[in-house]
PDB file of C-alpha atoms in Angstrom:
ATOM      1  CA  UNK A  17       0.000   0.000   0.000  1.00  0.00           C
ATOM      2  CA  UNK A  18       1.340   3.439  -0.925  1.00  0.00           C
ATOM      3  CA  UNK A  19       0.309   6.437   1.172  1.00  0.00           C
ATOM      4  CA  UNK A  20       2.753   8.847  -0.449  1.00  0.00           C
ATOM      5  CA  UNK A  21       6.008  10.332   0.762  1.00  0.00           C
ATOM      6  CA  UNK A  22       7.091  12.224   3.856  1.00  0.00           C
ATOM      7  CA  UNK A  23      10.267  14.158   4.605  1.00  0.00           C
ATOM      8  CA  UNK A  24      12.238  13.239   7.707  1.00  0.00           C
ATOM      9  CA  UNK A  25      14.887  15.530   9.159  1.00  0.00           C
ATOM     10  CA  UNK A  26      17.104  14.271  11.973  1.00  0.00           C
ATOM     11  CA  UNK A  27      18.929  16.147  14.719  1.00  0.00           C
ATOM     12  CA  UNK A  28      22.684  16.443  14.046  1.00  0.00           C
ATOM     13  CA  UNK A  29      23.459  13.913  16.794  1.00  0.00           C
ATOM     14  CA  UNK A  30      21.422  11.276  14.938  1.00  0.00           C
ATOM     15  CA  UNK A  31      22.929  11.719  11.496  1.00  0.00           C
ATOM     16  CA  UNK A  32      25.594   9.156  12.334  1.00  0.00           C
ATOM     17  CA  UNK A  33      22.819   6.576  11.875  1.00  0.00           C
ATOM     18  CA  UNK A  34      21.261   7.864   8.646  1.00  0.00           C
ATOM     19  CA  UNK A  35      24.053   9.384   6.572  1.00  0.00           C
ATOM     20  CA  UNK A  36      22.854  10.834   3.257  1.00  0.00           C
ATOM     21  CA  UNK A  37      19.240   9.815   3.854  1.00  0.00           C
ATOM     22  CA  UNK A  38      18.652  12.779   6.183  1.00  0.00           C
ATOM     23  CA  UNK A  39      16.021  15.054   4.661  1.00  0.00           C
ATOM     24  CA  UNK A  40      15.327  12.737   1.724  1.00  0.00           C
ATOM     25  CA  UNK A  41      11.737  11.767   0.853  1.00  0.00           C
ATOM     26  CA  UNK A  42      10.583   8.553   2.506  1.00  0.00           C
ATOM     27  CA  UNK A  43       7.753   6.456   1.118  1.00  0.00           C
ATOM     28  CA  UNK A  44       5.137   5.386   3.687  1.00  0.00           C
ATOM     29  CA  UNK A  45       2.482   2.674   3.522  1.00  0.00           C
ATOM     30  CA  UNK A  46      -0.304   4.142   5.657  1.00  0.00           C
ATOM     31  CA  UNK A  47      -0.077   1.373   8.270  1.00  0.00           C
ATOM     32  CA  UNK A  48       3.457   1.485   9.729  1.00  0.00           C
ATOM     33  CA  UNK A  49       4.012   3.748  12.727  1.00  0.00           C
ATOM     34  CA  UNK A  50       6.368   6.693  12.714  1.00  0.00           C
ATOM     35  CA  UNK A  51       8.527   4.837  15.223  1.00  0.00           C
ATOM     36  CA  UNK A  52       8.848   1.950  12.780  1.00  0.00           C
ATOM     37  CA  UNK A  53       9.749   4.338   9.963  1.00  0.00           C
ATOM     38  CA  UNK A  54      12.443   6.016  12.065  1.00  0.00           C
ATOM     39  CA  UNK A  55      13.923   2.647  13.021  1.00  0.00           C
ATOM     40  CA  UNK A  56      13.806   1.473   9.403  1.00  0.00           C
ATOM     41  CA  UNK A  57      16.017   4.446   8.560  1.00  0.00           C
ATOM     42  CA  UNK A  58      18.603   3.184  11.052  1.00  0.00           C
ATOM     43  CA  UNK A  59      17.900   5.132  14.258  1.00  0.00           C
ATOM     44  CA  UNK A  60      17.139   3.123  17.443  1.00  0.00           C
ATOM     45  CA  UNK A  61      14.173   4.594  19.302  1.00  0.00           C
ATOM     46  CA  UNK A  62      16.332   4.640  22.435  1.00  0.00           C
ATOM     47  CA  UNK A  63      18.090   7.632  20.821  1.00  0.00           C
ATOM     48  CA  UNK A  64      14.957   9.536  19.825  1.00  0.00           C
ATOM     49  CA  UNK A  65      13.551  12.453  21.772  1.00  0.00           C
ATOM     50  CA  UNK A  66      10.642  14.593  20.617  1.00  0.00           C
ATOM     51  CA  UNK A  67       8.948  13.713  17.319  1.00  0.00           C
ATOM     52  CA  UNK A  68       7.363  16.601  15.432  1.00  0.00           C
ATOM     53  CA  UNK A  69       4.968  16.290  12.499  1.00  0.00           C
ATOM     54  CA  UNK A  70       4.395  19.581  10.718  1.00  0.00           C
ATOM     55  CA  UNK A  71       5.740  21.278  13.844  1.00  0.00           C
ATOM     56  CA  UNK A  72       3.436  19.476  16.301  1.00  0.00           C
ATOM     57  CA  UNK A  73       4.605  16.797  18.763  1.00  0.00           C
ATOM     58  CA  UNK A  74       3.321  13.271  18.152  1.00  0.00           C
ATOM     59  CA  UNK A  75       3.858   9.844  19.693  1.00  0.00           C
ATOM     60  CA  UNK A  76       5.977   7.131  18.079  1.00  0.00           C
ATOM     61  CA  UNK A  77       2.696   5.336  17.325  1.00  0.00           C
ATOM     62  CA  UNK A  78       1.582   8.075  14.911  1.00  0.00           C
ATOM     63  CA  UNK A  79       0.749   6.767  11.411  1.00  0.00           C
ATOM     64  CA  UNK A  80       2.443   9.097   8.919  1.00  0.00           C
ATOM     65  CA  UNK A  81       0.633  10.237   5.786  1.00  0.00           C
ATOM     66  CA  UNK A  82       1.957  11.556   2.514  1.00  0.00           C
ATOM     67  CA  UNK A  83       3.018  15.186   2.573  1.00  0.00           C
ATOM     68  CA  UNK A  84       3.926  15.323   6.245  1.00  0.00           C
ATOM     69  CA  UNK A  85       7.170  16.903   7.387  1.00  0.00           C
ATOM     70  CA  UNK A  86       8.802  15.036  10.287  1.00  0.00           C
ATOM     71  CA  UNK A  87      11.531  16.303  12.609  1.00  0.00           C
ATOM     72  CA  UNK A  88      13.306  13.800  14.850  1.00  0.00           C
ATOM     73  CA  UNK A  89      15.085  15.226  17.901  1.00  0.00           C
ATOM     74  CA  UNK A  90      17.777  13.451  19.882  1.00  0.00           C
ATOM     75  CA  UNK A  91      17.001  12.281  23.399  1.00  0.00           C
ATOM     76  CA  UNK A  92      17.225  15.109  25.925  1.00  0.00           C
ATOM     77  CA  UNK A  93      20.250  15.272  28.225  1.00  0.00           C
ATOM     78  CA  UNK A  94      20.358  14.620  31.085  1.00  0.00           C
ATOM     79  CA  UNK A  95      17.918  11.802  30.491  1.00  0.00           C
ATOM     80  CA  UNK A  96      15.654  11.299  33.482  1.00  0.00           C
ATOM     81  CA  UNK A  97      14.925   7.886  34.948  1.00  0.00           C
ATOM     82  CA  UNK A  98      11.878   6.899  37.037  1.00  0.00           C
ATOM     83  CA  UNK A  99      14.037   4.498  39.071  1.00  0.00           C
ATOM     84  CA  UNK A 100      17.574   4.472  40.493  1.00  0.00           C
ATOM     85  CA  UNK A 101      20.019   4.071  37.614  1.00  0.00           C
ATOM     86  CA  UNK A 102      21.310   0.555  37.040  1.00  0.00           C
ATOM     87  CA  UNK A 103      23.176  -0.349  33.876  1.00  0.00           C
ATOM     88  CA  UNK A 104      23.818  -3.519  31.896  1.00  0.00           C
ATOM     89  CA  UNK A 105      26.633  -3.528  29.330  1.00  0.00           C
ATOM     90  CA  UNK A 106      27.136  -5.875  26.410  1.00  0.00           C
ATOM     91  CA  UNK A 107      30.261  -7.967  25.834  1.00  0.00           C
ATOM     92  CA  UNK A 108      32.071  -5.235  23.874  1.00  0.00           C
ATOM     93  CA  UNK A 109      31.984  -2.645  26.690  1.00  0.00           C
ATOM     94  CA  UNK A 110      34.059  -4.284  29.409  1.00  0.00           C
ATOM     95  CA  UNK A 111      36.400  -1.331  29.911  1.00  0.00           C
ATOM     96  CA  UNK A 112      33.458   1.054  30.201  1.00  0.00           C
ATOM     97  CA  UNK A 113      31.842  -1.263  32.752  1.00  0.00           C
ATOM     98  CA  UNK A 114      34.971  -1.192  34.923  1.00  0.00           C
ATOM     99  CA  UNK A 115      35.211   2.605  34.721  1.00  0.00           C
ATOM    100  CA  UNK A 116      31.562   3.023  35.704  1.00  0.00           C
ATOM    101  CA  UNK A 117      32.118   0.715  38.680  1.00  0.00           C
ATOM    102  CA  UNK A 118      35.232   2.697  39.611  1.00  0.00           C
ATOM    103  CA  UNK A 119      32.910   5.684  40.019  1.00  0.00           C
ATOM    104  CA  UNK A 120      30.495   3.692  42.186  1.00  0.00           C
ATOM    105  CA  UNK A 121      27.872   3.193  39.468  1.00  0.00           C
ATOM    106  CA  UNK A 122      25.920  -0.074  39.344  1.00  0.00           C
ATOM    107  CA  UNK A 123      27.113  -1.573  36.048  1.00  0.00           C
ATOM    108  CA  UNK A 124      26.402  -5.245  35.371  1.00  0.00           C
ATOM    109  CA  UNK A 125      28.468  -6.943  32.672  1.00  0.00           C
ATOM    110  CA  UNK A 126      28.285 -10.445  31.247  1.00  0.00           C
ATOM    111  CA  UNK A 127      31.470 -12.197  30.167  1.00  0.00           C
ATOM    112  CA  UNK A 128      31.384 -14.603  28.425  1.00  0.00           C
ATOM    113  CA  UNK A 129      28.652 -13.304  26.146  1.00  0.00           C
ATOM    114  CA  UNK A 130      25.198 -14.602  27.075  1.00  0.00           C
ATOM    115  CA  UNK A 131      23.544 -13.519  23.802  1.00  0.00           C
ATOM    116  CA  UNK A 132      21.137 -10.774  22.859  1.00  0.00           C
ATOM    117  CA  UNK A 133      17.978 -12.512  24.082  1.00  0.00           C
ATOM    118  CA  UNK A 134      19.412 -13.131  27.556  1.00  0.00           C
ATOM    119  CA  UNK A 135      20.772  -9.576  27.794  1.00  0.00           C
ATOM    120  CA  UNK A 136      17.386  -8.147  26.871  1.00  0.00           C
ATOM    121  CA  UNK A 137      15.669 -10.417  29.387  1.00  0.00           C
ATOM    122  CA  UNK A 138      18.044  -9.350  32.176  1.00  0.00           C
ATOM    123  CA  UNK A 139      17.518  -5.686  31.308  1.00  0.00           C
ATOM    124  CA  UNK A 140      13.775  -6.199  31.643  1.00  0.00           C
ATOM    125  CA  UNK A 141      13.891  -8.344  34.784  1.00  0.00           C
ATOM    126  CA  UNK A 142      16.284  -6.071  36.706  1.00  0.00           C
ATOM    127  CA  UNK A 143      15.170  -2.730  35.225  1.00  0.00           C
ATOM    128  CA  UNK A 144      18.649  -2.005  33.899  1.00  0.00           C
ATOM    129  CA  UNK A 145      19.500   0.454  31.137  1.00  0.00           C
ATOM    130  CA  UNK A 146      21.158  -1.603  28.422  1.00  0.00           C
ATOM    131  CA  UNK A 147      24.276   0.093  27.000  1.00  0.00           C
ATOM    132  CA  UNK A 148      25.439  -1.128  23.614  1.00  0.00           C
ATOM    133  CA  UNK A 149      26.870  -0.189  20.235  1.00  0.00           C
ATOM    134  CA  UNK A 150      24.627  -2.829  18.629  1.00  0.00           C
ATOM    135  CA  UNK A 151      21.601  -1.121  17.107  1.00  0.00           C
ATOM    136  CA  UNK A 152      19.854  -4.444  16.598  1.00  0.00           C
ATOM    137  CA  UNK A 153      20.121  -5.251  20.300  1.00  0.00           C
ATOM    138  CA  UNK A 154      18.682  -1.848  21.237  1.00  0.00           C
ATOM    139  CA  UNK A 155      15.688  -2.454  18.950  1.00  0.00           C
ATOM    140  CA  UNK A 156      14.535  -5.462  20.974  1.00  0.00           C
ATOM    141  CA  UNK A 157      11.142  -4.583  22.382  1.00  0.00           C
ATOM    142  CA  UNK A 158      11.591  -6.457  25.660  1.00  0.00           C
ATOM    143  CA  UNK A 159      14.450  -4.335  27.044  1.00  0.00           C
ATOM    144  CA  UNK A 160      13.622  -2.098  29.991  1.00  0.00           C
ATOM    145  CA  UNK A 161      15.541   0.848  28.555  1.00  0.00           C
ATOM    146  CA  UNK A 162      18.605   1.306  26.406  1.00  0.00           C
ATOM    147  CA  UNK A 163      21.215   3.706  25.117  1.00  0.00           C
ATOM    148  CA  UNK A 164      23.589   3.627  22.196  1.00  0.00           C
ATOM    149  CA  UNK A 165      27.244   4.206  23.073  1.00  0.00           C
ATOM    150  CA  UNK A 166      28.530   6.500  20.341  1.00  0.00           C
ATOM    151  CA  UNK A 167      32.317   6.198  20.620  1.00  0.00           C
ATOM    152  CA  UNK A 168      34.818   3.361  20.302  1.00  0.00           C
ATOM    153  CA  UNK A 169      37.100   4.969  22.905  1.00  0.00           C
ATOM    154  CA  UNK A 170      36.553   4.183  26.634  1.00  0.00           C
ATOM    155  CA  UNK A 171      37.248   7.745  27.857  1.00  0.00           C
ATOM    156  CA  UNK A 172      34.722   9.188  25.405  1.00  0.00           C
ATOM    157  CA  UNK A 173      32.254   6.397  26.188  1.00  0.00           C
ATOM    158  CA  UNK A 174      32.422   7.257  29.884  1.00  0.00           C
ATOM    159  CA  UNK A 175      31.861  10.962  29.232  1.00  0.00           C
ATOM    160  CA  UNK A 176      28.926  10.085  26.957  1.00  0.00           C
ATOM    161  CA  UNK A 177      27.170   7.958  29.594  1.00  0.00           C
ATOM    162  CA  UNK A 178      27.817  10.407  32.438  1.00  0.00           C
ATOM    163  CA  UNK A 179      26.606  13.346  30.339  1.00  0.00           C
ATOM    164  CA  UNK A 180      23.490  11.520  29.224  1.00  0.00           C
ATOM    165  CA  UNK A 181      22.327  10.052  32.538  1.00  0.00           C
ATOM    166  CA  UNK A 182      24.007  12.218  35.202  1.00  0.00           C
ATOM    167  CA  UNK A 183      24.281   9.327  37.699  1.00  0.00           C
ATOM    168  CA  UNK A 184      25.381   9.958  41.272  1.00  0.00           C
ATOM    169  CA  UNK A 185      29.125   9.390  41.549  1.00  0.00           C
ATOM    170  CA  UNK A 186      30.597   7.582  44.556  1.00  0.00           C
ATOM    171  CA  UNK A 187      34.178   6.670  43.612  1.00  0.00           C
ATOM    172  CA  UNK A 188      35.989   3.728  45.192  1.00  0.00           C
ATOM    173  CA  UNK A 189      32.822   2.143  46.598  1.00  0.00           C
ATOM    174  CA  UNK A 190      32.217  -0.653  44.071  1.00  0.00           C
ATOM    175  CA  UNK A 191      34.243  -3.665  42.976  1.00  0.00           C
ATOM    176  CA  UNK A 192      35.540  -3.215  39.435  1.00  0.00           C
ATOM    177  CA  UNK A 193      35.722  -6.994  39.022  1.00  0.00           C
ATOM    178  CA  UNK A 194      32.202  -8.094  39.986  1.00  0.00           C
ATOM    179  CA  UNK A 195      30.186  -4.905  40.675  1.00  0.00           C
ATOM    180  CA  UNK A 196      29.806  -5.713  44.371  1.00  0.00           C
ATOM    181  CA  UNK A 197      30.103  -3.229  47.232  1.00  0.00           C
ATOM    182  CA  UNK A 198      33.468  -2.433  48.819  1.00  0.00           C
ATOM    183  CA  UNK A 199      34.101  -2.145  52.546  1.00  0.00           C
ATOM    184  CA  UNK A 200      37.169  -0.963  54.411  1.00  0.00           C
ATOM    185  CA  UNK A 201      39.410  -3.770  55.615  1.00  0.00           C
ATOM    186  CA  UNK A 202      42.436  -3.987  57.884  1.00  0.00           C
ATOM    187  CA  UNK A 203      45.748  -5.604  57.009  1.00  0.00           C
ATOM    188  CA  UNK A 204      45.158  -8.709  59.092  1.00  0.00           C
ATOM    189  CA  UNK A 205      41.777  -9.412  57.512  1.00  0.00           C
ATOM    190  CA  UNK A 206      43.121  -9.357  53.950  1.00  0.00           C
ATOM    191  CA  UNK A 207      46.654 -10.677  54.573  1.00  0.00           C
ATOM    192  CA  UNK A 208      45.949 -14.013  52.858  1.00  0.00           C
ATOM    193  CA  UNK A 209      44.705 -12.207  49.734  1.00  0.00           C
ATOM    194  CA  UNK A 210      47.818 -10.064  49.242  1.00  0.00           C
ATOM    195  CA  UNK A 211      50.938 -10.664  47.153  1.00  0.00           C
ATOM    196  CA  UNK A 212      54.197 -11.049  49.046  1.00  0.00           C
ATOM    197  CA  UNK A 213      55.294  -7.931  50.965  1.00  0.00           C
ATOM    198  CA  UNK A 214      52.189  -5.892  49.991  1.00  0.00           C
ATOM    199  CA  UNK A 215      51.016  -5.940  53.588  1.00  0.00           C
ATOM    200  CA  UNK A 216      54.232  -4.285  54.695  1.00  0.00           C
ATOM    201  CA  UNK A 217      54.147  -1.601  51.974  1.00  0.00           C
ATOM    202  CA  UNK A 218      50.526  -0.446  52.239  1.00  0.00           C
ATOM    203  CA  UNK A 219      48.203   0.140  55.163  1.00  0.00           C
ATOM    204  CA  UNK A 220      44.900   1.097  53.497  1.00  0.00           C
ATOM    205  CA  UNK A 221      42.760  -1.700  52.054  1.00  0.00           C
ATOM    206  CA  UNK A 222      39.237  -2.398  50.836  1.00  0.00           C
ATOM    207  CA  UNK A 223      37.531  -5.695  50.107  1.00  0.00           C
ATOM    208  CA  UNK A 224      34.486  -6.654  48.035  1.00  0.00           C
ATOM    209  CA  UNK A 225      31.695  -8.077  50.170  1.00  0.00           C
ATOM    210  CA  UNK A 226      30.595 -10.302  47.273  1.00  0.00           C
ATOM    211  CA  UNK A 227      33.692 -11.775  45.614  1.00  0.00           C
ATOM    212  CA  UNK A 228      36.391 -11.015  48.210  1.00  0.00           C
ATOM    213  CA  UNK A 229      38.608  -9.091  45.773  1.00  0.00           C
ATOM    214  CA  UNK A 230      41.072  -6.949  47.750  1.00  0.00           C
ATOM    215  CA  UNK A 231      42.115  -3.418  46.753  1.00  0.00           C
ATOM    216  CA  UNK A 232      44.960  -1.141  47.812  1.00  0.00           C
ATOM    217  CA  UNK A 233      46.691   1.941  46.406  1.00  0.00           C
ATOM    218  CA  UNK A 234      49.267   0.161  44.292  1.00  0.00           C
ATOM    219  CA  UNK A 235      51.205   1.210  41.212  1.00  0.00           C
ATOM    220  CA  UNK A 236      48.028   1.334  39.123  1.00  0.00           C
ATOM    221  CA  UNK A 237      46.275   3.751  41.476  1.00  0.00           C
ATOM    222  CA  UNK A 238      47.544   6.959  39.872  1.00  0.00           C
ATOM    223  CA  UNK A 239      45.976   6.027  36.512  1.00  0.00           C
ATOM    224  CA  UNK A 240      42.659   5.167  38.134  1.00  0.00           C
ATOM    225  CA  UNK A 241      42.755   8.293  40.277  1.00  0.00           C
ATOM    226  CA  UNK A 242      43.169  10.381  37.115  1.00  0.00           C
ATOM    227  CA  UNK A 243      40.006   8.806  35.639  1.00  0.00           C
ATOM    228  CA  UNK A 244      38.099   9.559  38.847  1.00  0.00           C
ATOM    229  CA  UNK A 245      39.404  13.131  39.108  1.00  0.00           C
ATOM    230  CA  UNK A 246      38.448  13.882  35.500  1.00  0.00           C
ATOM    231  CA  UNK A 247      34.923  12.515  35.944  1.00  0.00           C
ATOM    232  CA  UNK A 248      34.393  14.358  39.228  1.00  0.00           C
ATOM    233  CA  UNK A 249      35.584  17.651  37.701  1.00  0.00           C
ATOM    234  CA  UNK A 250      33.200  17.313  34.756  1.00  0.00           C
ATOM    235  CA  UNK A 251      30.115  15.636  36.201  1.00  0.00           C
ATOM    236  CA  UNK A 252      29.989  15.711  40.017  1.00  0.00           C
TER     237      UNK A 252
END
């Protein structure tokens, strides 16, 4: 069925998905929703903010008709959440997961890969925002919520997520290995978990209440502290 053509203009942030198709006429069938049309052009609805038809806001369920002019805005930042923010990251975002945890943000991560269906199901069951660079995964209807991660680079990925969701930062309170909560620990408690001579060199320790991983301010601490300091300066 042919219901004519519409024009669809995307916000600059969304043109990475559509390339040269931005502003080009799009044929519609009179039955598919505007949300379906937008997704068919390559943009996950997780990235879409206000939809305007001839200058008036409409829902994603609007059925477009020939001659309409559509404007697709990017999702507003910071993006509000009705519940405390909890994230779930796909297999390709392990470094981002560890950096979010470093800042005290609840960031679940599955490794080895459990597959798209299981990730979507966990997002729904635990009300976690699914972070991914896989547009197909973000189009799954069963996910609780989702967000596309725009960069390949971990530092830029972190800035993107913090800018978009503005989560509360609580550095050094979460295990970067398993996402559990850290608690202060004394030298005697963690002695059996330390490499040789570490107990004599350091006197400040933390331990994960879930997996038992032990942390101290070793040689790697300066690099991690720089990540924390940068995030706190920009987003705290």
